[in-house]
PDB file of C-alpha atoms in Angstrom:
ATOM      1  CA  ASN A   1      -0.005  -0.234  -0.105  1.00 64.00           C
ATOM      2  CA  ALA A   2       1.777   3.694  -1.290  1.00 75.00           C
ATOM      3  CA  GLY A   3      -0.470   5.994   0.609  1.00 92.00           C
ATOM      4  CA  VAL A   4       0.775   8.875   0.561  1.00 96.00           C
ATOM      5  CA  THR A   5       4.354   9.635  -1.864  1.00 96.00           C
ATOM      6  CA  GLN A   6       5.801  12.578  -1.971  1.00 97.00           C
ATOM      7  CA  THR A   7       9.130  12.875  -4.214  1.00 96.00           C
ATOM      8  CA  PRO A   8      12.000  13.748  -4.454  1.00 97.00           C
ATOM      9  CA  LYS A   9      13.138  13.055  -0.267  1.00 95.00           C
ATOM     10  CA  PHE A  10      15.896  16.194   0.039  1.00 96.00           C
ATOM     11  CA  GLN A  11      16.711  19.696  -2.158  1.00 96.00           C
ATOM     12  CA  VAL A  12      19.114  21.156  -2.141  1.00 97.00           C
ATOM     13  CA  LEU A  13      18.638  24.980  -3.639  1.00 97.00           C
ATOM     14  CA  LYS A  14      19.612  28.738  -3.864  1.00 97.00           C
ATOM     15  CA  THR A  15      17.932  31.410  -2.971  1.00 98.00           C
ATOM     16  CA  GLY A  16      15.697  32.354  -6.511  1.00 97.00           C
ATOM     17  CA  GLN A  17      15.529  29.120  -8.100  1.00 97.00           C
ATOM     18  CA  SER A  18      12.099  27.454  -8.104  1.00 97.00           C
ATOM     19  CA  MET A  19      10.628  23.852  -7.526  1.00 96.00           C
ATOM     20  CA  THR A  20       7.705  21.590  -7.807  1.00 98.00           C
ATOM     21  CA  LEU A  21       7.202  19.471  -4.926  1.00 98.00           C
ATOM     22  CA  GLN A  22       4.976  16.481  -5.862  1.00 97.00           C
ATOM     23  CA  CYS A  23       2.360  14.620  -4.561  1.00 98.00           C
ATOM     24  CA  ALA A  24       0.046  11.429  -5.207  1.00 97.00           C
ATOM     25  CA  GLN A  25      -2.161   9.987  -3.390  1.00 96.00           C
ATOM     26  CA  ASP A  26      -3.463   6.719  -4.429  1.00 95.00           C
ATOM     27  CA  MET A  27      -6.770   6.254  -1.976  1.00 92.00           C
ATOM     28  CA  ASN A  28      -8.995   8.171  -4.033  1.00 92.00           C
ATOM     29  CA  HIS A  29      -9.178  10.491  -0.437  1.00 92.00           C
ATOM     30  CA  ASN A  30     -10.657  14.097  -1.816  1.00 91.00           C
ATOM     31  CA  SER A  31      -9.643  16.729   0.138  1.00 91.00           C
ATOM     32  CA  MET A  32      -5.916  17.228  -0.130  1.00 94.00           C
ATOM     33  CA  TYR A  33      -2.620  18.880   1.768  1.00 95.00           C
ATOM     34  CA  TRP A  34       0.414  20.700   2.272  1.00 97.00           C
ATOM     35  CA  TYR A  35       2.104  21.522   5.302  1.00 96.00           C
ATOM     36  CA  ARG A  36       5.219  22.646   6.512  1.00 97.00           C
ATOM     37  CA  GLN A  37       7.490  21.763   9.606  1.00 95.00           C
ATOM     38  CA  ASP A  38       9.481  23.758  11.247  1.00 93.00           C
ATOM     39  CA  PRO A  39      11.061  24.025  14.692  1.00 85.00           C
ATOM     40  CA  GLY A  40       9.587  25.127  16.938  1.00 82.00           C
ATOM     41  CA  MET A  41       6.586  26.028  15.072  1.00 84.00           C
ATOM     42  CA  GLY A  42       4.999  22.910  14.806  1.00 87.00           C
ATOM     43  CA  LEU A  43       3.237  22.223  11.607  1.00 92.00           C
ATOM     44  CA  ARG A  44       1.844  24.775   9.486  1.00 93.00           C
ATOM     45  CA  LEU A  45      -0.688  24.320   6.164  1.00 94.00           C
ATOM     46  CA  ILE A  46      -0.138  25.854   3.443  1.00 96.00           C
ATOM     47  CA  TYR A  47      -2.460  24.757   0.964  1.00 96.00           C
ATOM     48  CA  TYR A  48      -5.523  21.871  -0.021  1.00 94.00           C
ATOM     49  CA  SER A  49      -6.833  21.450  -2.107  1.00 93.00           C
ATOM     50  CA  ALA A  50     -11.086  19.964  -0.538  1.00 89.00           C
ATOM     51  CA  SER A  51     -11.925  18.478  -3.936  1.00 88.00           C
ATOM     52  CA  GLU A  52      -9.962  18.095  -7.508  1.00 89.00           C
ATOM     53  CA  GLY A  53     -10.777  21.407  -8.820  1.00 88.00           C
ATOM     54  CA  THR A  54     -10.647  23.080  -5.804  1.00 92.00           C
ATOM     55  CA  THR A  55      -7.772  24.629  -3.918  1.00 95.00           C
ATOM     56  CA  ASP A  56      -7.555  27.733  -0.952  1.00 94.00           C
ATOM     57  CA  LYS A  57      -5.018  29.225   0.966  1.00 95.00           C
ATOM     58  CA  GLY A  58      -4.250  28.034   4.792  1.00 93.00           C
ATOM     59  CA  GLU A  59      -1.990  29.800   6.869  1.00 91.00           C
ATOM     60  CA  VAL A  60       0.943  30.662   5.640  1.00 95.00           C
ATOM     61  CA  PRO A  61       0.035  30.418   1.673  1.00 97.00           C
ATOM     62  CA  ASN A  62       2.334  33.105   0.897  1.00 96.00           C
ATOM     63  CA  GLY A  63       5.651  32.276  -1.329  1.00 96.00           C
ATOM     64  CA  TYR A  64       3.920  28.984  -2.623  1.00 98.00           C
ATOM     65  CA  ASN A  65       1.524  27.726  -5.455  1.00 97.00           C
ATOM     66  CA  VAL A  66      -0.094  24.616  -5.853  1.00 98.00           C
ATOM     67  CA  SER A  67      -1.709  22.443  -8.569  1.00 97.00           C
ATOM     68  CA  ARG A  68      -4.064  19.690  -8.375  1.00 96.00           C
ATOM     69  CA  LEU A  69      -3.863  18.020 -11.404  1.00 88.00           C
ATOM     70  CA  ASN A  70      -6.324  15.439 -10.990  1.00 95.00           C
ATOM     71  CA  LYS A  71      -7.978  13.749  -7.809  1.00 95.00           C
ATOM     72  CA  ARG A  72      -4.402  12.055  -7.264  1.00 96.00           C
ATOM     73  CA  GLU A  73      -1.788  14.764  -7.342  1.00 97.00           C
ATOM     74  CA  PHE A  74      -1.470  17.986  -5.458  1.00 97.00           C
ATOM     75  CA  SER A  75       2.065  19.816  -6.067  1.00 98.00           C
ATOM     76  CA  LEU A  76       3.267  22.841  -4.247  1.00 98.00           C
ATOM     77  CA  ARG A  77       5.831  24.859  -5.804  1.00 98.00           C
ATOM     78  CA  LEU A  78       8.431  27.348  -4.734  1.00 97.00           C
ATOM     79  CA  GLU A  79       9.196  30.130  -7.745  1.00 94.00           C
ATOM     80  CA  SER A  80      11.285  31.682  -5.956  1.00 96.00           C
ATOM     81  CA  ALA A  81      13.387  30.053  -2.922  1.00 97.00           C
ATOM     82  CA  ALA A  82      14.119  31.811  -1.072  1.00 97.00           C
ATOM     83  CA  PRO A  83      16.600  30.608   2.989  1.00 97.00           C
ATOM     84  CA  SER A  84      13.104  31.080   5.714  1.00 96.00           C
ATOM     85  CA  GLN A  85      11.356  27.905   2.930  1.00 98.00           C
ATOM     86  CA  THR A  86      14.021  25.446   4.270  1.00 97.00           C
ATOM     87  CA  SER A  87      11.728  23.258   6.240  1.00 97.00           C
ATOM     88  CA  VAL A  88      10.442  19.387   5.852  1.00 96.00           C
ATOM     89  CA  TYR A  89       7.365  19.945   3.964  1.00 98.00           C
ATOM     90  CA  PHE A  90       4.149  17.163   4.201  1.00 97.00           C
ATOM     91  CA  CYS A  91       1.905  15.931   1.704  1.00 97.00           C
ATOM     92  CA  ALA A  92      -1.311  14.492   3.389  1.00 95.00           C
ATOM     93  CA  SER A  93      -5.289  13.352   2.189  1.00 94.00           C
ATOM     94  CA  SER A  94      -8.085  12.380   3.631  1.00 90.00           C
ATOM     95  CA  ASP A  95     -10.817  11.995   3.323  1.00 83.00           C
ATOM     96  CA  GLU A  96     -15.156  12.688   3.966  1.00 68.00           C
ATOM     97  CA  GLY A  97     -15.631  12.601   7.839  1.00 61.00           C
ATOM     98  CA  PRO A  98     -13.331  12.240  11.165  1.00 57.00           C
ATOM     99  CA  THR A  99     -13.036   8.720  11.527  1.00 62.00           C
ATOM    100  CA  TYR A 100      -9.118   8.343   9.621  1.00 65.00           C
ATOM    101  CA  GLY A 101      -7.882  11.193   9.959  1.00 80.00           C
ATOM    102  CA  TYR A 102      -5.504  13.001   7.480  1.00 89.00           C
ATOM    103  CA  THR A 103      -2.463   9.927   6.149  1.00 92.00           C
ATOM    104  CA  PHE A 104       1.022  12.336   5.677  1.00 94.00           C
ATOM    105  CA  GLY A 105       3.503  11.384   3.028  1.00 95.00           C
ATOM    106  CA  SER A 106       7.113  10.831   4.346  1.00 94.00           C
ATOM    107  CA  GLY A 107       7.939  14.615   3.366  1.00 95.00           C
ATOM    108  CA  THR A 108      10.529  16.459   1.441  1.00 97.00           C
ATOM    109  CA  ARG A 109      13.328  17.811   3.346  1.00 96.00           C
ATOM    110  CA  LEU A 110      14.119  21.830   1.858  1.00 97.00           C
ATOM    111  CA  THR A 111      17.028  23.645   2.127  1.00 97.00           C
ATOM    112  CA  VAL A 112      17.490  26.976   0.695  1.00 97.00           C
ATOM    113  CA  VAL A 113      21.126  28.121   0.463  1.00 97.00           C
TER     114      VAL A 113
ATOM    115  CA  GLY B   1      -9.126  31.636  16.467  1.00 49.00           C
ATOM    116  CA  GLU B   2      -7.772  27.788  16.715  1.00 58.00           C
ATOM    117  CA  ASP B   3      -5.017  27.486  19.067  1.00 83.00           C
ATOM    118  CA  VAL B   4      -3.567  24.277  20.507  1.00 90.00           C
ATOM    119  CA  GLU B   5      -0.687  24.269  23.061  1.00 92.00           C
ATOM    120  CA  GLN B   6       1.093  20.952  24.390  1.00 93.00           C
ATOM    121  CA  SER B   7       4.593  21.072  26.593  1.00 89.00           C
ATOM    122  CA  LEU B   8       6.808  20.109  23.909  1.00 89.00           C
ATOM    123  CA  PHE B   9       9.397  17.344  26.731  1.00 95.00           C
ATOM    124  CA  LEU B  10       8.396  15.009  28.138  1.00 97.00           C
ATOM    125  CA  SER B  11      11.607  12.264  29.576  1.00 97.00           C
ATOM    126  CA  VAL B  12       9.692   8.050  30.958  1.00 97.00           C
ATOM    127  CA  ARG B  13      11.885   5.008  31.694  1.00 97.00           C
ATOM    128  CA  GLU B  14      10.315   2.068  29.907  1.00 97.00           C
ATOM    129  CA  GLY B  15       7.474   0.437  31.835  1.00 97.00           C
ATOM    130  CA  ASP B  16       5.957   3.543  33.375  1.00 97.00           C
ATOM    131  CA  SER B  17       2.648   5.454  31.860  1.00 97.00           C
ATOM    132  CA  SER B  18       3.365   8.585  29.665  1.00 97.00           C
ATOM    133  CA  VAL B  19       1.249  11.565  30.088  1.00 97.00           C
ATOM    134  CA  ILE B  20       1.188  14.172  27.208  1.00 97.00           C
ATOM    135  CA  ASN B  21      -1.017  17.824  27.298  1.00 96.00           C
ATOM    136  CA  CYS B  22      -2.825  19.538  25.409  1.00 95.00           C
ATOM    137  CA  THR B  23      -4.553  22.911  25.473  1.00 94.00           C
ATOM    138  CA  TYR B  24      -7.210  23.704  22.292  1.00 89.00           C
ATOM    139  CA  THR B  25      -8.753  27.011  22.530  1.00 84.00           C
ATOM    140  CA  ASP B  26     -11.556  27.190  20.018  1.00 78.00           C
ATOM    141  CA  SER B  27     -14.215  25.319  22.525  1.00 73.00           C
ATOM    142  CA  SER B  28     -16.510  24.912  18.863  1.00 75.00           C
ATOM    143  CA  SER B  29     -13.831  22.105  18.270  1.00 71.00           C
ATOM    144  CA  THR B  30     -15.596  19.088  17.080  1.00 79.00           C
ATOM    145  CA  TYR B  31     -13.126  16.155  16.855  1.00 87.00           C
ATOM    146  CA  LEU B  32      -9.526  16.342  18.591  1.00 90.00           C
ATOM    147  CA  TYR B  33      -7.063  14.100  16.860  1.00 92.00           C
ATOM    148  CA  TRP B  34      -3.127  12.367  18.393  1.00 95.00           C
ATOM    149  CA  TYR B  35      -0.984  12.157  16.127  1.00 96.00           C
ATOM    150  CA  LYS B  36       3.115  10.405  16.103  1.00 96.00           C
ATOM    151  CA  GLN B  37       5.709  11.078  14.465  1.00 95.00           C
ATOM    152  CA  GLU B  38       8.712   8.664  14.685  1.00 94.00           C
ATOM    153  CA  PRO B  39      11.723  10.612  13.135  1.00 89.00           C
ATOM    154  CA  GLY B  40      12.382  11.164   9.271  1.00 87.00           C
ATOM    155  CA  ALA B  41       8.984   9.750   8.848  1.00 90.00           C
ATOM    156  CA  GLY B  42       5.320  11.488   8.455  1.00 91.00           C
ATOM    157  CA  LEU B  43       2.416  11.446  11.067  1.00 93.00           C
ATOM    158  CA  GLN B  44       0.655   8.912  11.871  1.00 93.00           C
ATOM    159  CA  LEU B  45      -2.826   9.443  13.167  1.00 91.00           C
ATOM    160  CA  LEU B  46      -2.974   7.211  16.829  1.00 93.00           C
ATOM    161  CA  THR B  47      -7.093   7.780  18.489  1.00 92.00           C
ATOM    162  CA  TYR B  48      -9.082  10.542  17.821  1.00 90.00           C
ATOM    163  CA  ILE B  49     -12.170  11.551  20.349  1.00 91.00           C
ATOM    164  CA  PHE B  50     -15.190  13.329  19.168  1.00 88.00           C
ATOM    165  CA  SER B  51     -16.182  16.470  21.663  1.00 85.00           C
ATOM    166  CA  ASN B  52     -18.948  14.620  22.905  1.00 86.00           C
ATOM    167  CA  MET B  53     -17.245  11.601  24.755  1.00 88.00           C
ATOM    168  CA  ASP B  54     -15.299  12.372  28.160  1.00 92.00           C
ATOM    169  CA  MET B  55     -13.425   8.842  27.827  1.00 95.00           C
ATOM    170  CA  LYS B  56     -11.502   6.566  25.068  1.00 94.00           C
ATOM    171  CA  GLN B  57      -9.393   3.714  25.483  1.00 95.00           C
ATOM    172  CA  ASP B  58      -7.655   1.980  22.676  1.00 91.00           C
ATOM    173  CA  GLN B  59      -5.330  -0.763  23.813  1.00 94.00           C
ATOM    174  CA  ARG B  60      -2.440   0.617  25.831  1.00 96.00           C
ATOM    175  CA  LEU B  61      -3.591   4.787  24.647  1.00 96.00           C
ATOM    176  CA  THR B  62      -6.432   6.765  26.917  1.00 97.00           C
ATOM    177  CA  VAL B  63      -7.371   9.785  25.313  1.00 97.00           C
ATOM    178  CA  LEU B  64      -8.977  12.515  28.229  1.00 96.00           C
ATOM    179  CA  LEU B  65     -10.766  14.803  27.306  1.00 95.00           C
ATOM    180  CA  ASN B  66     -11.992  17.769  29.942  1.00 93.00           C
ATOM    181  CA  LYS B  67     -14.111  19.762  27.699  1.00 90.00           C
ATOM    182  CA  LYS B  68     -14.952  22.932  30.329  1.00 89.00           C
ATOM    183  CA  ASP B  69     -11.368  23.758  30.918  1.00 91.00           C
ATOM    184  CA  LYS B  70     -10.414  22.491  26.873  1.00 90.00           C
ATOM    185  CA  HIS B  71      -8.362  20.440  27.916  1.00 94.00           C
ATOM    186  CA  LEU B  72      -6.855  16.933  26.247  1.00 94.00           C
ATOM    187  CA  SER B  73      -4.528  14.103  27.434  1.00 96.00           C
ATOM    188  CA  LEU B  74      -3.107  10.826  25.824  1.00 97.00           C
ATOM    189  CA  ARG B  75      -2.078   8.737  27.823  1.00 97.00           C
ATOM    190  CA  ILE B  76       0.476   5.092  27.210  1.00 97.00           C
ATOM    191  CA  ALA B  77       0.599   2.400  29.265  1.00 97.00           C
ATOM    192  CA  ASP B  78       3.379   0.653  30.236  1.00 97.00           C
ATOM    193  CA  THR B  79       5.315   2.873  27.853  1.00 97.00           C
ATOM    194  CA  GLN B  80       8.307   1.518  25.233  1.00 97.00           C
ATOM    195  CA  THR B  81      11.378   2.559  24.303  1.00 95.00           C
ATOM    196  CA  GLY B  82       9.544   2.082  20.463  1.00 94.00           C
ATOM    197  CA  ASP B  83       6.989   4.432  22.224  1.00 97.00           C
ATOM    198  CA  SER B  84      10.091   7.253  21.588  1.00 97.00           C
ATOM    199  CA  ALA B  85       8.448   9.975  18.917  1.00 97.00           C
ATOM    200  CA  ILE B  86       7.193  13.562  18.646  1.00 96.00           C
ATOM    201  CA  TYR B  87       3.093  13.443  19.304  1.00 97.00           C
ATOM    202  CA  PHE B  88       0.740  16.282  18.219  1.00 96.00           C
ATOM    203  CA  CYS B  89      -2.231  17.555  19.391  1.00 94.00           C
ATOM    204  CA  ALA B  90      -4.971  18.064  16.669  1.00 92.00           C
ATOM    205  CA  GLU B  91      -7.847  20.088  16.529  1.00 89.00           C
ATOM    206  CA  SER B  92     -11.364  20.504  14.149  1.00 84.00           C
ATOM    207  CA  LEU B  93     -14.194  22.078  13.598  1.00 77.00           C
ATOM    208  CA  SER B  94     -15.741  19.683  11.741  1.00 69.00           C
ATOM    209  CA  GLY B  95     -14.964  16.469  10.071  1.00 59.00           C
ATOM    210  CA  TYR B  96     -15.121  17.919   7.456  1.00 64.00           C
ATOM    211  CA  SER B  97     -12.659  21.621   8.207  1.00 74.00           C
ATOM    212  CA  THR B  98      -8.320  21.899   8.018  1.00 84.00           C
ATOM    213  CA  LEU B  99      -6.488  20.576  11.108  1.00 87.00           C
ATOM    214  CA  THR B 100      -4.330  22.762  13.294  1.00 89.00           C
ATOM    215  CA  PHE B 101      -1.870  20.689  15.207  1.00 92.00           C
ATOM    216  CA  GLY B 102       0.690  21.640  18.376  1.00 93.00           C
ATOM    217  CA  LYS B 103       3.604  22.062  18.060  1.00 93.00           C
ATOM    218  CA  GLY B 104       4.469  18.616  19.277  1.00 94.00           C
ATOM    219  CA  THR B 105       5.412  16.734  22.236  1.00 96.00           C
ATOM    220  CA  MET B 106       9.049  15.371  22.330  1.00 96.00           C
ATOM    221  CA  LEU B 107       8.761  11.865  24.061  1.00 97.00           C
ATOM    222  CA  LEU B 108      12.061   9.419  25.971  1.00 97.00           C
ATOM    223  CA  VAL B 109      12.120   6.867  26.826  1.00 97.00           C
ATOM    224  CA  SER B 110      14.624   5.470  28.647  1.00 96.00           C
ATOM    225  CA  PRO B 111      15.293   1.834  29.160  1.00 92.00           C
TER     226      PRO B 111
END
């Protein structure tokens, strides 16, 4: 069972470079999310997509864009990376209702130098 | 607005019980969750509780909810070294809204 797959697992970028973090889920979930995790800050929601074709801003959307390509895939793009975007990025998905919570990917560790 | 607070660190000996505490501010919170994160991994759902419940037990895990004080706790009985991880409390206003996470409590279990 693959669950939620994130690529790449590690990435180093130079300030000003762009990149796209990929996320795919195989559980037929409607909702998908991008969080970032920073020491002492917990998880903060960047963007989410409640269903295919919709996206909404979370708590910290500045500097990011997202695309819900289809029901399976939800990508996160950094157009011009900044050192403040050094973080671990997690993608998650969920079905309607709370019973199963979110299923998380294993994360992408991004360093911007 | 939503805010979830947790203590940052807890250290226990193997075989003892661990109690991880969480407070939340939004009295409208309907669902409360506990997640576990092992080193280098994503978060895994441990358990959840509805706001109309006071307690939920699942094997070694006991969740207690005090709605009046907006306090949630996770008790792990017979704590093992494999329980060493970061534990996150999370809340949502409904089953269909996004989750707000606390900053996480690092549990260290020593032999």
